[in-house]
Amino acid sequence: MSDYEEWIGREFEAQDRITPRMLREFRATLPGLLGPGEVPAGFHWCLSPEALDYEHLGRDGHPQPGIFLPKLPLPRRMWAGGEIEVIAPLHVEDTVHKSSVIRKVTFKQGRSGDLGFVEVDHSYSVDGAVRIRERQDLVYRADPDPDRPAPEPPQAADWDVIESWTVSPDPVMLFRYSALTFNGHRIHYDGDYARTVEGYDGLVVHGPMQSVWMQNLAAQILGRQARFFRYRGLSPLTVGYDVKVEARREDDILDLRVRRRADNVVTMSARAEL
C-alpha cells in the first residue's frame, strides 16, 4: 500500500457549462427513461470528462493509469458503484466547477480473483455553492482466467414492484452514451475486444447508464431527484438482454434494481432516499 500513499489526497479541477445541445442529446439517447427536472438525474456525468490525446490512452481506450488514477497491478478497470448526494438541482447554462480527490486505495480477494479499489470523491459547484457531492468506487481486476469458473450471478428475489421500465439496450444506445460522456472504454463498442481480451459475452452496457435509469425511475416516483442515491454493480449486462428497471418502496426509501428478463439476473442495485 505504501506504493499508493502519494496518490491519496491528489486533487483535480475542471469546469464545464450545461448547454441546450448537451441536454437535447442526453434526452435523445434515453427517451422514456428520464424523470422530471430541467436537468435530469445523472446528467452530471456528461460534464468535464477526461479528454486526453491518443498517446495517453491504454489498451482499453481509458486514460492510461498513472495520470489521473494510480497504476494498480491489475489491467481491467470498471465502475463498481458509488453514492450521490443532490443538494440542489442543476440548470441549463450553469457553469459547473468539478473538483475531484482520490480518497482511498484498497485491495481484496473477490469471487473472481484479486481486486483493487480506488475511491474518488467529486463535488459539482455553481458560483461557489456545491450542488452535488459524489463518491465513485472504481474496481481493477486481472484479465480473465479461462480455467477459473465464473461466479454465480445474483438472482432477483420476489419484489412488490410499484413501477418499472423495460429497456432494450443496443449498440446505438451504447455508442451515444459513450459519446455523451467521452468514454473510450472499448468494451462498449468493440465486440471483439470485449469478448477476446476482457472475457465478456458481447458489448457491455455502461454501469453509469444503468445507474442513470434507476436514478430517473426514482425521480419519477418521488417527483424530484432523490437526495441520497447509493448504487452497486453486481453482474455484467451485455447487449442482447432486455431488462426491467424496477422499484419497490418502504416509507421514503426506494429500493431499485436492473433485472435481466431472460434469466432473472440482477446486474445493478440501488437505494434512493428523500
Coordinates of C-alpha atoms in Angstrom, one line a residue:
M1 CA 0.0 0.0 0.0
S2 CA 3.0 2.4 0.5
D3 CA 3.2 2.4 -3.3
Y4 CA -0.1 4.3 -3.4
E5 CA 0.1 6.7 -0.4
E6 CA 1.3 9.6 -2.6
W7 CA -2.0 9.3 -4.6
I8 CA -4.2 9.8 -1.5
G9 CA -5.5 13.4 -1.5
R10 CA -4.4 14.1 -5.0
E11 CA -6.9 16.6 -6.5
F12 CA -8.1 17.6 -10.0
E13 CA -10.2 20.5 -11.1
A14 CA -12.3 21.1 -14.2
Q15 CA -15.1 23.3 -15.5
D16 CA -17.9 22.8 -18.0
R17 CA -21.2 24.5 -19.0
I18 CA -24.5 22.9 -19.4
T19 CA -25.8 23.7 -22.9
P20 CA -29.2 23.1 -24.5
R21 CA -27.4 20.9 -27.1
M22 CA -25.9 18.6 -24.4
L23 CA -29.3 18.2 -22.8
R24 CA -31.0 17.6 -26.1
E25 CA -28.6 14.8 -26.9
F26 CA -28.9 13.3 -23.4
R27 CA -32.7 13.2 -23.8
A28 CA -32.4 11.7 -27.3
T29 CA -30.1 8.9 -26.0
L30 CA -32.5 7.9 -23.2
P31 CA -36.1 8.5 -24.5
G32 CA -38.7 7.4 -22.0
L33 CA -36.1 6.8 -19.3
L34 CA -35.8 10.2 -17.7
G35 CA -37.6 11.7 -14.8
P36 CA -38.7 15.2 -14.0
G37 CA -36.4 18.2 -13.9
E38 CA -34.8 20.8 -16.1
V39 CA -31.6 18.8 -15.9
P40 CA -32.4 15.1 -15.5
A41 CA -30.7 12.9 -12.8
G42 CA -27.3 11.6 -13.7
F43 CA -26.6 14.2 -16.4
H44 CA -23.7 15.5 -14.3
W45 CA -21.6 12.5 -15.6
C46 CA -21.6 14.2 -19.0
L47 CA -19.7 17.2 -17.6
S48 CA -15.9 17.6 -17.6
P49 CA -14.9 14.2 -18.9
E50 CA -11.2 13.2 -19.1
A51 CA -10.1 14.1 -22.7
L52 CA -6.5 13.0 -23.4
D53 CA -4.5 12.6 -26.6
Y54 CA -4.3 9.1 -28.1
E55 CA -0.8 8.7 -26.9
H56 CA -2.0 8.8 -23.3
L57 CA -4.7 6.1 -23.7
G58 CA -4.3 2.5 -22.6
R59 CA -5.1 -0.7 -24.4
D60 CA -8.8 -0.5 -23.3
G61 CA -9.3 3.1 -24.5
H62 CA -9.3 4.5 -21.0
P63 CA -6.7 7.2 -20.0
Q64 CA -3.6 5.3 -19.0
P65 CA -3.3 4.7 -15.3
G66 CA -0.7 6.8 -13.6
I67 CA -2.1 10.1 -15.0
F68 CA -5.4 10.8 -13.2
L69 CA -5.7 7.4 -11.3
P70 CA -3.0 5.2 -9.8
K71 CA -1.5 2.4 -11.8
L72 CA -2.5 -0.7 -9.9
P73 CA -1.1 -4.2 -10.9
L74 CA -4.4 -5.2 -12.4
P75 CA -5.2 -4.2 -16.0
R76 CA -9.1 -4.1 -16.2
R77 CA -10.9 -1.1 -14.8
M78 CA -14.6 -0.8 -14.2
W79 CA -17.0 1.4 -12.3
A80 CA -18.2 -0.6 -9.3
G81 CA -20.7 1.7 -7.7
G82 CA -20.9 4.8 -5.5
E83 CA -23.1 7.3 -3.7
I84 CA -24.6 10.6 -4.9
E85 CA -26.0 13.4 -2.7
V86 CA -28.0 16.0 -4.5
I87 CA -28.1 19.3 -2.5
A88 CA -29.7 21.4 -5.2
P89 CA -30.6 20.9 -8.9
L90 CA -28.5 21.9 -11.9
H91 CA -29.9 24.2 -14.5
V92 CA -29.4 24.9 -18.2
E93 CA -26.5 27.3 -18.8
D94 CA -25.0 26.7 -15.4
T95 CA -21.2 26.8 -15.4
V96 CA -20.3 23.8 -13.2
H97 CA -16.9 23.5 -11.4
K98 CA -15.9 19.9 -10.8
S99 CA -13.4 19.1 -8.0
S100 CA -12.1 15.5 -7.7
V101 CA -9.9 14.0 -5.0
I102 CA -8.6 10.4 -4.5
R103 CA -9.6 9.2 -1.1
K104 CA -8.6 5.6 -0.7
V105 CA -6.8 2.7 -2.4
T106 CA -7.5 -0.9 -1.2
F107 CA -7.1 -4.5 -2.3
K108 CA -9.1 -7.6 -1.5
Q109 CA -9.8 -11.1 -2.8
G110 CA -13.1 -11.4 -4.6
R111 CA -15.1 -14.2 -6.1
S112 CA -13.4 -13.6 -9.5
G113 CA -9.9 -13.2 -8.1
D114 CA -7.7 -10.3 -6.9
L115 CA -9.4 -6.9 -6.9
G116 CA -8.1 -3.3 -6.4
F117 CA -10.4 -0.5 -5.4
V118 CA -9.9 3.3 -5.9
E119 CA -12.4 5.6 -4.1
V120 CA -12.7 9.0 -5.7
D121 CA -14.8 11.9 -4.3
H122 CA -16.3 14.6 -6.6
S123 CA -18.1 17.8 -6.0
Y124 CA -20.0 19.9 -8.5
S125 CA -20.4 23.5 -7.7
V126 CA -22.1 26.6 -9.3
D127 CA -21.0 30.1 -8.3
G128 CA -19.2 28.6 -5.3
A129 CA -22.2 26.6 -4.0
V130 CA -22.0 22.8 -4.0
R131 CA -24.9 21.3 -5.9
I132 CA -23.8 17.6 -6.0
R133 CA -21.4 15.5 -3.9
E134 CA -20.4 12.1 -5.0
R135 CA -18.3 9.1 -4.2
Q136 CA -17.2 6.8 -7.0
D137 CA -15.8 3.3 -6.4
L138 CA -13.6 2.1 -9.3
V139 CA -12.5 -1.6 -9.4
Y140 CA -9.4 -3.1 -11.0
R141 CA -9.2 -6.8 -11.8
A142 CA -6.9 -9.2 -13.6
D143 CA -7.5 -10.5 -17.1
P144 CA -10.0 -13.4 -17.2
D145 CA -8.6 -16.8 -16.4
P146 CA -10.2 -19.5 -18.6
D147 CA -9.5 -22.1 -16.0
R148 CA -11.4 -20.3 -13.3
P149 CA -15.1 -20.8 -13.2
A150 CA -17.2 -17.6 -13.3
P151 CA -19.0 -16.7 -10.1
E152 CA -22.7 -17.4 -10.0
P153 CA -24.6 -14.1 -10.8
P154 CA -27.2 -12.9 -8.2
Q155 CA -30.8 -13.9 -8.9
A156 CA -33.7 -11.5 -8.3
A157 CA -35.8 -12.0 -5.2
D158 CA -39.6 -11.5 -5.3
W159 CA -40.4 -7.9 -5.0
D160 CA -43.7 -5.9 -4.7
V161 CA -42.8 -3.7 -7.7
I162 CA -44.5 -0.3 -7.7
E163 CA -43.2 0.9 -11.0
S164 CA -40.9 -0.4 -13.7
W165 CA -39.4 0.4 -17.1
T166 CA -38.4 -2.0 -19.8
V167 CA -35.1 -1.3 -21.6
S168 CA -33.6 -3.0 -24.6
P169 CA -30.0 -1.6 -24.8
D170 CA -28.5 -1.8 -28.3
P171 CA -25.2 -0.8 -29.8
V172 CA -26.5 2.6 -30.9
M173 CA -27.6 3.5 -27.3
L174 CA -24.2 2.4 -26.0
F175 CA -22.4 4.5 -28.7
R176 CA -24.5 7.6 -27.9
Y177 CA -23.9 7.3 -24.2
S178 CA -20.1 6.8 -24.7
A179 CA -20.1 9.9 -26.9
L180 CA -22.0 11.9 -24.3
T181 CA -19.6 11.0 -21.5
F182 CA -16.5 10.9 -23.8
N183 CA -16.0 7.3 -22.6
G184 CA -13.4 5.5 -24.8
H185 CA -13.6 2.1 -23.0
R186 CA -13.6 -0.4 -25.8
I187 CA -15.9 -2.9 -24.1
H188 CA -18.8 -0.6 -25.0
Y189 CA -18.2 -0.5 -28.8
D190 CA -15.6 -3.1 -29.8
G191 CA -17.2 -6.5 -29.6
D192 CA -14.1 -8.5 -30.5
Y193 CA -12.1 -6.7 -27.7
A194 CA -14.9 -7.2 -25.2
R195 CA -15.0 -10.9 -25.8
T196 CA -11.4 -11.9 -26.5
V197 CA -9.5 -9.6 -24.1
E198 CA -11.9 -8.8 -21.3
G199 CA -13.9 -12.0 -21.4
Y200 CA -17.4 -10.7 -21.8
D201 CA -20.3 -12.2 -23.8
G202 CA -20.5 -9.1 -26.0
L203 CA -20.8 -5.4 -25.8
V204 CA -21.1 -4.3 -22.2
V205 CA -23.8 -1.8 -21.1
H206 CA -22.3 1.1 -19.1
G207 CA -22.7 0.8 -15.3
P208 CA -23.3 4.6 -15.1
M209 CA -26.0 4.4 -17.7
Q210 CA -27.8 1.6 -15.7
S211 CA -27.5 3.9 -12.6
V212 CA -29.0 6.8 -14.6
W213 CA -32.0 4.6 -15.4
M214 CA -32.5 3.9 -11.7
Q215 CA -31.9 7.5 -10.6
N216 CA -34.6 8.7 -13.1
L217 CA -37.1 6.0 -12.2
A218 CA -36.7 7.1 -8.5
A219 CA -37.1 10.7 -9.6
Q220 CA -40.3 9.9 -11.4
I221 CA -41.7 8.1 -8.4
L222 CA -40.6 10.7 -5.9
G223 CA -41.4 13.8 -8.1
R224 CA -37.8 15.0 -7.9
Q225 CA -34.3 13.7 -7.7
A226 CA -33.5 11.7 -4.6
R227 CA -31.4 13.5 -2.0
F228 CA -29.3 10.3 -1.5
F229 CA -28.7 7.6 -4.1
R230 CA -26.4 4.6 -3.5
Y231 CA -25.8 2.1 -6.2
R232 CA -23.7 -1.0 -6.8
G233 CA -22.8 -3.1 -9.9
L234 CA -23.5 -6.8 -9.3
S235 CA -23.1 -8.6 -12.7
P236 CA -22.2 -7.5 -16.2
L237 CA -25.1 -6.6 -18.6
T238 CA -24.3 -7.2 -22.3
V239 CA -26.3 -6.2 -25.4
G240 CA -28.9 -8.8 -26.3
Y241 CA -30.7 -8.8 -23.0
D242 CA -33.9 -6.9 -22.3
V243 CA -34.1 -5.7 -18.8
K244 CA -36.6 -4.4 -16.3
V245 CA -35.7 -1.3 -14.2
E246 CA -37.8 -1.9 -11.1
A247 CA -38.6 -0.1 -7.8
R248 CA -40.2 -1.1 -4.5
R249 CA -41.0 1.4 -1.8
E250 CA -40.9 1.4 2.0
D251 CA -41.8 4.8 3.5
D252 CA -39.4 7.4 2.0
I253 CA -36.9 4.8 0.8
L254 CA -36.9 3.2 -2.6
D255 CA -35.0 0.0 -3.5
L256 CA -34.2 -0.3 -7.2
R257 CA -32.6 -2.8 -9.5
V258 CA -31.9 -3.7 -13.1
R259 CA -33.0 -7.2 -13.8
R260 CA -32.4 -9.3 -16.9
R261 CA -35.8 -10.6 -18.1
A262 CA -34.4 -13.8 -19.7
D263 CA -32.7 -15.3 -16.6
N264 CA -33.7 -13.1 -13.7
V265 CA -30.1 -12.0 -13.0
V266 CA -29.7 -8.6 -11.2
T267 CA -27.0 -6.5 -12.8
M268 CA -27.2 -3.4 -10.6
S269 CA -29.0 -2.4 -7.4
A270 CA -29.6 0.9 -5.7
R271 CA -31.3 2.6 -2.8
A272 CA -32.8 6.1 -3.0
E273 CA -33.8 8.4 -0.1
L274 CA -35.5 11.7 0.0

